[in-house]
Each structure stands twice: as structure tokens, then as C-alpha cells.
Amino acid sequence: MASPQVPPLLLHVLPFLCAVLLLAGTAAARRHAPPQAGAAGQSTYTAPSCREHTASLLDFGGVGDGNTSNTAAFRKAVEHLSQYSGEGGGGGMLYVPAGRWLTAPFNLTSHFTLFLHADAVILGTQDVTQWPVIDPLPSYGRGRDHAGGRYASLVSGSNLTDVVITGNNGTIDGQGATWWSKYKSGKLKYTRGYLIELMHTDGVFISNVTLVNSPAWNIHPVYSRNIVVSGVTILAPTKSPNTDGINPDSCSQVRIEDCYVVSGDDCVAIKSGWDEYGIAVGMPSEHIVVRRLTCVSPTSAVIALGSEMSGGIRDVRAEDITAIGTESAVRIKTAVGRGAYVRDVYARRMRLDGMKRVFWMTGDYKSHPDDGYDKTAVPVVENISYQDVVATGVWKEAARMQGIQGAPFKGICMANVTAEMTKERKVSWNCADVEGVSAGVTPAPCAPLQGTHAGSCPFPTDTLAVDQITVQQCSYSVAPATTSMAGTK
């Protein structure tokens, strides 16, 4: 008797469902893992910096019933702990206990840790009027969704030093469904806020938290440096608009590792400003490493560079990447008017399944803030390397690589790359205005990429400064509500 045939559609859907279940299970396991025990009456966690002073949200009138607003409690708690943010102050930690803590946006302070209990859920209020409207970013000139201002992010800060957001895999829930609906129906006057945004900050460490249902982007460090995002789970419906995972924007020395992202947009998107506004600010994103990332995003990329890249993007290193049911692996998005450059991008050891395509470069990404962009500002894209890439279940094409006429994307290198197509196609590579070399690539690449080389592509061997950031064990004690609490190193 013949074996039953599995429908082709199911073959594509099953990996995606398995990925979602795997990621959800991983998040649940982390969330319910007990905190490590330290000395008697103390629990421990790891972070680059420990804090000498700790307080609980309960001490400031917090009510974790999911209905009562805790905006005042969060703001009072941060204000109280800010007295320890100065030189020699010892720093402060705000402990968010188990419960559902409804709040409007609030700001953090320097030398500060926001710590979430395993069963803590910070809920972003769905009352849009409670989200302050702030100025657009200087390097964008306007909001991304609309001209003019933008809503504040749920957890934010500016001009800070040494900020930690961590815990026992507690959750920050943006309750984004209201925002997505209003955005799609054109009922919002301003650009949606993000879950976490830190501006002009030196030293950001985000780990062991779960972020769900952001109104738009999840993690947005901008004009900042020395950033580590580690062990973070990000979950949003795959049809939710613009729910990017981690978006370093005009940032340097960034380390993203061991993160799991299911989203409606790019899992990681590296940016640096939009057209003439980004050119004027001139702050590149550079010295960035992404490793051990798992991504599910059926309509977007695992790692995107751009499209807002007018301050420049350089020295990006991606390795040990897994993607399931995702539109493309590494995507470069730019256009005339962006100016600047995307250069020195290295990717290796990528395992991809159920992809629409593997490689995607776009030199005509039609999105501008206004008509004032410089039509002579032509971006430079060069020195892009891919090595040791295996993609199975590729159902559209191996690659779509389209540069800019008169300014081709140069220095593309591919080695040991396999794209297994779901069915044979007459043309599996779609290329224009690109130049490069290749070795061991299946199916054979387009003619402009068939230059030969020694069989391997470059990958930097030096160590970035951000990879030298280490963690230490910190301890804290949780006293009953309304009782002072002490943190120790």
C-alpha cells in the first residue's frame, strides 16, 4: 500500500508551526525557571553592573491586577531610585513582582536596573491618549507612519549611562492589537511608539525578558553605544505591521545574541537615518555582531540593512543564524536619495528553511520622508560576504539582487552556498547592477557574480570592544511590601 502524500502546503506550514511552538516553549521554560539562590534570603542574576539600592514597585503603590494604572507608581519609583544614579551613588534596581502591571510610558534613569519577576507582566495601556507625543528623531525629520511627531515608547530613556533591563523572563506586553487596528484603518495622527527605546545612552544591557505585541518596533537603541541584547524572546503575530524585533539605529558596538524572534517585520533591522535628515546627522551604525539568532518572519528578513541608512552602515558580522518560514536572510534596502554607504557586511553559518528567497538586495526602495531629498545622493554598497549558507525549501528564487544603474553594488562574495529549490526554475537568480565572485554556489549564480576566488570569503578575526563586555553575579533581597530592600554585589 502506497504511503499517504503530505500536501505541499503543509510541508511549508509545518516548519513554521514547529518554530512557533519551539520558541513559545523556550520562552515558557525560561519564564518559569526559578531564580538562582544566593545567600540566605537573596536571589541572584547576572548583569554588567550590580546595584546597591533596590525597591519594589509595591513600595510606590503598585497594583498588579491588570486594570489599575501603575503609571504613577513606575514614575515615582524611578524618580526615587534616580537619587542613586550619580557618581558614587551605587545605582538602583526596580523590582517588578508577579502581577499584571498596567501602565502608560515611563522613563528610566542612569545606573539603573529594571528587573521583572518570572510572572510579572508590564502591560502598555490601550488608551492612546495616555501615550505622550514627542518630537521626531532628528535623523528622520518626521515620524515613520506620519509626518510630524510620534508617540513615546513604553519604556524609554535619553542621555543615560549604564541601563539594564532583565529578570527571570518576565514579560513586557505592548497590547499592540489596538495600535495595529488603528494604524491599518488610518485612525492614528502620529507614529506608533515602541516597546523599548533608549537614546544617547552609553551602556545598554537587555536580557532574559520576553517582549510581546509591540505597537511597532520592539527594541530601538538610537544614537547609542555599547549595547548588548542577549537571551531575549520577541513574539508578535506574523501579520502585525512593522513589529521589527531589534533595530539598532545610528549605534556603535552592538552585540545581539541568543535571541528568538517571531514578528511581522524584520527580526533585526540596522538603520542610521532617513535621506537628507540622516545625512545631516551623519551617525553611522557600525561594529555590530549578531549571533545565534533564530527568526520567523514570513514577510520580512532575518537581518535587514536599511532602508533608512543615510548615516551609513559598516562592519556588521552575523553568524550561526537560523531562520524558518522567513522571506529572506540578509536584505539590503536602499535608494537614490539615501546617500552614505552599506559596506563590510559579513554573514556565515546560516541555516534556513522554508524561505521565499535567500539573498535580496534592493537599490530602488521607494520610501522618502518628503520631496526634499537629494536626488544626487547615491549610496555605496560594497564588500558584502556570505559563506557556509544552507537553505532548504526555497520556493520563489535563490536571489533577487538589484543594485543601482551606474552605481552597481560591488565586492559581493559568496562561498559554500546551497539553495535547495522546492521546484526547478528556469531562472533562480535575478540580478542587475551587481558585481562579485563566488565558489561552491548551487544553483549557479547569475553571470555578474561568477567571478572566481580562492574558495572562501572574508570574515573579521579581530574582537569588537562590545564582545569584551562581561557580566557578574548580582544579588538582591525582596522584603515585604512597604519595607525597604537592599541590593548587594
PDB file of N, CA and C in Angstrom, residues 292-356:
ATOM      1  N   ARG A 292      23.754  33.575  16.810  1.00  0.00           N
ATOM      2  CA  ARG A 292      22.797  32.620  17.394  1.00  0.00           C
ATOM      3  C   ARG A 292      21.394  33.239  17.483  1.00  0.00           C
ATOM      4  N   LEU A 293      20.979  33.811  16.393  1.00  0.00           N
ATOM      5  CA  LEU A 293      19.634  34.378  16.279  1.00  0.00           C
ATOM      6  C   LEU A 293      18.733  33.365  15.592  1.00  0.00           C
ATOM      7  N   THR A 294      17.524  33.177  16.125  1.00  0.00           N
ATOM      8  CA  THR A 294      16.501  32.369  15.466  1.00  0.00           C
ATOM      9  C   THR A 294      15.348  33.283  15.092  1.00  0.00           C
ATOM     10  N   CYS A 295      14.917  33.200  13.830  1.00  0.00           N
ATOM     11  CA  CYS A 295      13.952  34.158  13.290  1.00  0.00           C
ATOM     12  C   CYS A 295      12.842  33.451  12.531  1.00  0.00           C
ATOM     13  N   VAL A 296      11.602  33.916  12.746  1.00  0.00           N
ATOM     14  CA  VAL A 296      10.453  33.537  11.923  1.00  0.00           C
ATOM     15  C   VAL A 296       9.756  34.824  11.505  1.00  0.00           C
ATOM     16  N   SER A 297       9.749  35.115  10.215  1.00  0.00           N
ATOM     17  CA  SER A 297       9.099  36.327   9.712  1.00  0.00           C
ATOM     18  C   SER A 297       8.728  36.115   8.243  1.00  0.00           C
ATOM     19  N   PRO A 298       7.524  35.621   7.967  1.00  0.00           N
ATOM     20  CA  PRO A 298       7.166  35.228   6.596  1.00  0.00           C
ATOM     21  C   PRO A 298       7.192  36.350   5.572  1.00  0.00           C
ATOM     22  N   THR A 299       7.113  37.608   6.005  1.00  0.00           N
ATOM     23  CA  THR A 299       7.060  38.708   5.039  1.00  0.00           C
ATOM     24  C   THR A 299       8.272  39.625   5.109  1.00  0.00           C
ATOM     25  N   SER A 300       9.312  39.231   5.845  1.00  0.00           N
ATOM     26  CA  SER A 300      10.452  40.140   6.004  1.00  0.00           C
ATOM     27  C   SER A 300      11.747  39.359   6.160  1.00  0.00           C
ATOM     28  N   ALA A 301      12.806  40.055   6.568  1.00  0.00           N
ATOM     29  CA  ALA A 301      14.145  39.487   6.570  1.00  0.00           C
ATOM     30  C   ALA A 301      14.589  39.053   7.959  1.00  0.00           C
ATOM     31  N   VAL A 302      15.552  38.145   7.972  1.00  0.00           N
ATOM     32  CA  VAL A 302      16.220  37.801   9.226  1.00  0.00           C
ATOM     33  C   VAL A 302      17.010  39.018   9.710  1.00  0.00           C
ATOM     34  N   ILE A 303      17.846  39.545   8.841  1.00  0.00           N
ATOM     35  CA  ILE A 303      18.620  40.750   9.141  1.00  0.00           C
ATOM     36  C   ILE A 303      18.485  41.695   7.958  1.00  0.00           C
ATOM     37  N   ALA A 304      18.001  42.899   8.216  1.00  0.00           N
ATOM     38  CA  ALA A 304      17.886  43.919   7.175  1.00  0.00           C
ATOM     39  C   ALA A 304      18.878  45.035   7.450  1.00  0.00           C
ATOM     40  N   LEU A 305      19.436  45.581   6.400  1.00  0.00           N
ATOM     41  CA  LEU A 305      20.295  46.760   6.493  1.00  0.00           C
ATOM     42  C   LEU A 305      19.590  47.863   5.719  1.00  0.00           C
ATOM     43  N   GLY A 306      19.060  48.855   6.435  1.00  0.00           N
ATOM     44  CA  GLY A 306      18.230  49.889   5.850  1.00  0.00           C
ATOM     45  C   GLY A 306      16.765  49.616   6.141  1.00  0.00           C
ATOM     46  N   SER A 307      15.846  50.244   5.441  1.00  0.00           N
ATOM     47  CA  SER A 307      16.192  51.085   4.308  1.00  0.00           C
ATOM     48  C   SER A 307      16.726  52.455   4.740  1.00  0.00           C
ATOM     49  N   GLU A 308      16.436  52.849   5.986  1.00  0.00           N
ATOM     50  CA  GLU A 308      16.931  54.135   6.489  1.00  0.00           C
ATOM     51  C   GLU A 308      18.395  53.955   6.912  1.00  0.00           C
ATOM     52  N   MET A 309      19.306  54.306   5.981  1.00  0.00           N
ATOM     53  CA  MET A 309      20.734  54.047   6.236  1.00  0.00           C
ATOM     54  C   MET A 309      21.594  55.239   5.841  1.00  0.00           C
ATOM     55  N   SER A 310      21.029  56.444   5.948  1.00  0.00           N
ATOM     56  CA  SER A 310      21.691  57.627   5.399  1.00  0.00           C
ATOM     57  C   SER A 310      22.835  58.154   6.252  1.00  0.00           C
ATOM     58  N   GLY A 311      23.041  57.593   7.434  1.00  0.00           N
ATOM     59  CA  GLY A 311      24.238  57.889   8.207  1.00  0.00           C
ATOM     60  C   GLY A 311      25.342  56.891   7.946  1.00  0.00           C
ATOM     61  N   GLY A 312      25.027  55.830   7.202  1.00  0.00           N
ATOM     62  CA  GLY A 312      25.998  54.790   6.883  1.00  0.00           C
ATOM     63  C   GLY A 312      25.860  53.572   7.779  1.00  0.00           C
ATOM     64  N   ILE A 313      26.191  52.407   7.221  1.00  0.00           N
ATOM     65  CA  ILE A 313      26.234  51.141   7.961  1.00  0.00           C
ATOM     66  C   ILE A 313      27.515  50.428   7.560  1.00  0.00           C
ATOM     67  N   ARG A 314      28.300  50.013   8.550  1.00  0.00           N
ATOM     68  CA  ARG A 314      29.536  49.305   8.228  1.00  0.00           C
ATOM     69  C   ARG A 314      29.930  48.360   9.363  1.00  0.00           C
ATOM     70  N   ASP A 315      30.707  47.364   8.993  1.00  0.00           N
ATOM     71  CA  ASP A 315      31.226  46.364   9.928  1.00  0.00           C
ATOM     72  C   ASP A 315      30.092  45.689  10.694  1.00  0.00           C
ATOM     73  N   VAL A 316      29.334  44.882   9.964  1.00  0.00           N
ATOM     74  CA  VAL A 316      28.258  44.074  10.547  1.00  0.00           C
ATOM     75  C   VAL A 316      28.645  42.610  10.389  1.00  0.00           C
ATOM     76  N   ARG A 317      28.597  41.852  11.481  1.00  0.00           N
ATOM     77  CA  ARG A 317      29.028  40.459  11.482  1.00  0.00           C
ATOM     78  C   ARG A 317      27.886  39.582  11.987  1.00  0.00           C
ATOM     79  N   ALA A 318      27.439  38.666  11.144  1.00  0.00           N
ATOM     80  CA  ALA A 318      26.349  37.765  11.523  1.00  0.00           C
ATOM     81  C   ALA A 318      26.832  36.329  11.388  1.00  0.00           C
ATOM     82  N   GLU A 319      26.560  35.519  12.402  1.00  0.00           N
ATOM     83  CA  GLU A 319      26.993  34.126  12.345  1.00  0.00           C
ATOM     84  C   GLU A 319      26.078  33.240  13.173  1.00  0.00           C
ATOM     85  N   ASP A 320      25.994  31.983  12.738  1.00  0.00           N
ATOM     86  CA  ASP A 320      25.192  30.972  13.426  1.00  0.00           C
ATOM     87  C   ASP A 320      23.734  31.421  13.518  1.00  0.00           C
ATOM     88  N   ILE A 321      23.153  31.627  12.358  1.00  0.00           N
ATOM     89  CA  ILE A 321      21.801  32.157  12.229  1.00  0.00           C
ATOM     90  C   ILE A 321      20.856  31.047  11.777  1.00  0.00           C
ATOM     91  N   THR A 322      19.668  30.995  12.376  1.00  0.00           N
ATOM     92  CA  THR A 322      18.634  30.043  11.981  1.00  0.00           C
ATOM     93  C   THR A 322      17.375  30.810  11.609  1.00  0.00           C
ATOM     94  N   ALA A 323      16.760  30.427  10.488  1.00  0.00           N
ATOM     95  CA  ALA A 323      15.504  31.055  10.082  1.00  0.00           C
ATOM     96  C   ALA A 323      14.566  29.996   9.538  1.00  0.00           C
ATOM     97  N   ILE A 324      13.296  30.141   9.846  1.00  0.00           N
ATOM     98  CA  ILE A 324      12.266  29.217   9.386  1.00  0.00           C
ATOM     99  C   ILE A 324      11.090  30.032   8.859  1.00  0.00           C
ATOM    100  N   GLY A 325      10.635  29.701   7.662  1.00  0.00           N
ATOM    101  CA  GLY A 325       9.457  30.359   7.116  1.00  0.00           C
ATOM    102  C   GLY A 325       9.606  31.857   6.997  1.00  0.00           C
ATOM    103  N   THR A 326      10.774  32.311   6.555  1.00  0.00           N
ATOM    104  CA  THR A 326      11.085  33.745   6.509  1.00  0.00           C
ATOM    105  C   THR A 326      11.308  34.179   5.059  1.00  0.00           C
ATOM    106  N   GLU A 327      11.042  35.454   4.777  1.00  0.00           N
ATOM    107  CA  GLU A 327      11.079  35.917   3.391  1.00  0.00           C
ATOM    108  C   GLU A 327      12.482  35.918   2.801  1.00  0.00           C
ATOM    109  N   SER A 328      13.480  36.367   3.569  1.00  0.00           N
ATOM    110  CA  SER A 328      14.852  36.407   3.064  1.00  0.00           C
ATOM    111  C   SER A 328      15.812  36.387   4.239  1.00  0.00           C
ATOM    112  N   ALA A 329      17.074  36.111   3.950  1.00  0.00           N
ATOM    113  CA  ALA A 329      18.075  36.021   5.014  1.00  0.00           C
ATOM    114  C   ALA A 329      18.624  37.401   5.343  1.00  0.00           C
ATOM    115  N   VAL A 330      19.623  37.851   4.603  1.00  0.00           N
ATOM    116  CA  VAL A 330      20.173  39.190   4.801  1.00  0.00           C
ATOM    117  C   VAL A 330      19.684  40.065   3.649  1.00  0.00           C
ATOM    118  N   ARG A 331      18.989  41.141   3.969  1.00  0.00           N
ATOM    119  CA  ARG A 331      18.453  42.012   2.924  1.00  0.00           C
ATOM    120  C   ARG A 331      19.045  43.411   3.046  1.00  0.00           C
ATOM    121  N   ILE A 332      19.498  43.953   1.928  1.00  0.00           N
ATOM    122  CA  ILE A 332      19.972  45.332   1.868  1.00  0.00           C
ATOM    123  C   ILE A 332      18.919  46.155   1.145  1.00  0.00           C
ATOM    124  N   LYS A 333      18.469  47.237   1.797  1.00  0.00           N
ATOM    125  CA  LYS A 333      17.433  48.106   1.240  1.00  0.00           C
ATOM    126  C   LYS A 333      17.968  49.537   1.187  1.00  0.00           C
ATOM    127  N   THR A 334      17.987  50.107  -0.006  1.00  0.00           N
ATOM    128  CA  THR A 334      18.456  51.480  -0.145  1.00  0.00           C
ATOM    129  C   THR A 334      17.875  52.084  -1.418  1.00  0.00           C
ATOM    130  N   ALA A 335      18.259  53.329  -1.721  1.00  0.00           N
ATOM    131  CA  ALA A 335      17.739  54.012  -2.904  1.00  0.00           C
ATOM    132  C   ALA A 335      18.531  55.290  -3.137  1.00  0.00           C
ATOM    133  N   VAL A 336      18.461  55.804  -4.340  1.00  0.00           N
ATOM    134  CA  VAL A 336      18.995  57.137  -4.613  1.00  0.00           C
ATOM    135  C   VAL A 336      18.259  58.129  -3.716  1.00  0.00           C
ATOM    136  N   GLY A 337      19.015  58.998  -3.066  1.00  0.00           N
ATOM    137  CA  GLY A 337      18.457  59.899  -2.068  1.00  0.00           C
ATOM    138  C   GLY A 337      18.918  59.542  -0.671  1.00  0.00           C
ATOM    139  N   ARG A 338      19.276  58.271  -0.470  1.00  0.00           N
ATOM    140  CA  ARG A 338      19.773  57.856   0.844  1.00  0.00           C
ATOM    141  C   ARG A 338      21.206  58.346   1.064  1.00  0.00           C
ATOM    142  N   GLY A 339      22.033  58.291   0.019  1.00  0.00           N
ATOM    143  CA  GLY A 339      23.434  58.627   0.200  1.00  0.00           C
ATOM    144  C   GLY A 339      24.130  57.604   1.084  1.00  0.00           C
ATOM    145  N   ALA A 340      25.275  57.980   1.630  1.00  0.00           N
ATOM    146  CA  ALA A 340      26.032  57.165   2.593  1.00  0.00           C
ATOM    147  C   ALA A 340      26.450  55.828   1.982  1.00  0.00           C
ATOM    148  N   TYR A 341      26.454  54.774   2.797  1.00  0.00           N
ATOM    149  CA  TYR A 341      27.048  53.503   2.370  1.00  0.00           C
ATOM    150  C   TYR A 341      26.515  52.350   3.217  1.00  0.00           C
ATOM    151  N   VAL A 342      26.585  51.161   2.641  1.00  0.00           N
ATOM    152  CA  VAL A 342      26.492  49.894   3.369  1.00  0.00           C
ATOM    153  C   VAL A 342      27.716  49.102   2.937  1.00  0.00           C
ATOM    154  N   ARG A 343      28.635  48.880   3.850  1.00  0.00           N
ATOM    155  CA  ARG A 343      29.877  48.206   3.467  1.00  0.00           C
ATOM    156  C   ARG A 343      30.378  47.316   4.598  1.00  0.00           C
ATOM    157  N   ASP A 344      31.183  46.345   4.203  1.00  0.00           N
ATOM    158  CA  ASP A 344      31.823  45.440   5.162  1.00  0.00           C
ATOM    159  C   ASP A 344      30.768  44.710   5.993  1.00  0.00           C
ATOM    160  N   VAL A 345      29.959  43.929   5.295  1.00  0.00           N
ATOM    161  CA  VAL A 345      28.919  43.112   5.919  1.00  0.00           C
ATOM    162  C   VAL A 345      29.303  41.650   5.716  1.00  0.00           C
ATOM    163  N   TYR A 346      29.328  40.889   6.798  1.00  0.00           N
ATOM    164  CA  TYR A 346      29.803  39.512   6.747  1.00  0.00           C
ATOM    165  C   TYR A 346      28.767  38.588   7.379  1.00  0.00           C
ATOM    166  N   ALA A 347      28.406  37.518   6.668  1.00  0.00           N
ATOM    167  CA  ALA A 347      27.460  36.542   7.213  1.00  0.00           C
ATOM    168  C   ALA A 347      27.992  35.140   6.946  1.00  0.00           C
ATOM    169  N   ARG A 348      27.927  34.294   7.968  1.00  0.00           N
ATOM    170  CA  ARG A 348      28.381  32.914   7.795  1.00  0.00           C
ATOM    171  C   ARG A 348      27.578  31.979   8.700  1.00  0.00           C
ATOM    172  N   ARG A 349      27.604  30.714   8.319  1.00  0.00           N
ATOM    173  CA  ARG A 349      26.926  29.647   9.075  1.00  0.00           C
ATOM    174  C   ARG A 349      25.449  29.997   9.303  1.00  0.00           C
ATOM    175  N   MET A 350      24.727  30.039   8.202  1.00  0.00           N
ATOM    176  CA  MET A 350      23.296  30.308   8.249  1.00  0.00           C
ATOM    177  C   MET A 350      22.551  29.045   7.818  1.00  0.00           C
ATOM    178  N   ARG A 351      21.516  28.675   8.599  1.00  0.00           N
ATOM    179  CA  ARG A 351      20.680  27.519   8.287  1.00  0.00           C
ATOM    180  C   ARG A 351      19.252  28.017   8.129  1.00  0.00           C
ATOM    181  N   LEU A 352      18.716  27.863   6.926  1.00  0.00           N
ATOM    182  CA  LEU A 352      17.450  28.490   6.572  1.00  0.00           C
ATOM    183  C   LEU A 352      16.502  27.438   6.009  1.00  0.00           C
ATOM    184  N   ASP A 353      15.219  27.538   6.335  1.00  0.00           N
ATOM    185  CA  ASP A 353      14.248  26.582   5.803  1.00  0.00           C
ATOM    186  C   ASP A 353      12.935  27.294   5.494  1.00  0.00           C
ATOM    187  N   GLY A 354      12.314  26.898   4.383  1.00  0.00           N
ATOM    188  CA  GLY A 354      11.026  27.468   4.016  1.00  0.00           C
ATOM    189  C   GLY A 354      11.109  28.930   3.642  1.00  0.00           C
ATOM    190  N   MET A 355      12.171  29.306   2.925  1.00  0.00           N
ATOM    191  CA  MET A 355      12.407  30.708   2.582  1.00  0.00           C
ATOM    192  C   MET A 355      11.765  31.061   1.241  1.00  0.00           C
ATOM    193  N   LYS A 356      11.318  32.296   1.130  1.00  0.00           N
ATOM    194  CA  LYS A 356      10.871  32.798  -0.175  1.00  0.00           C
ATOM    195  C   LYS A 356      12.073  32.956  -1.097  1.00  0.00           C
TER     196      LYS A 356
END
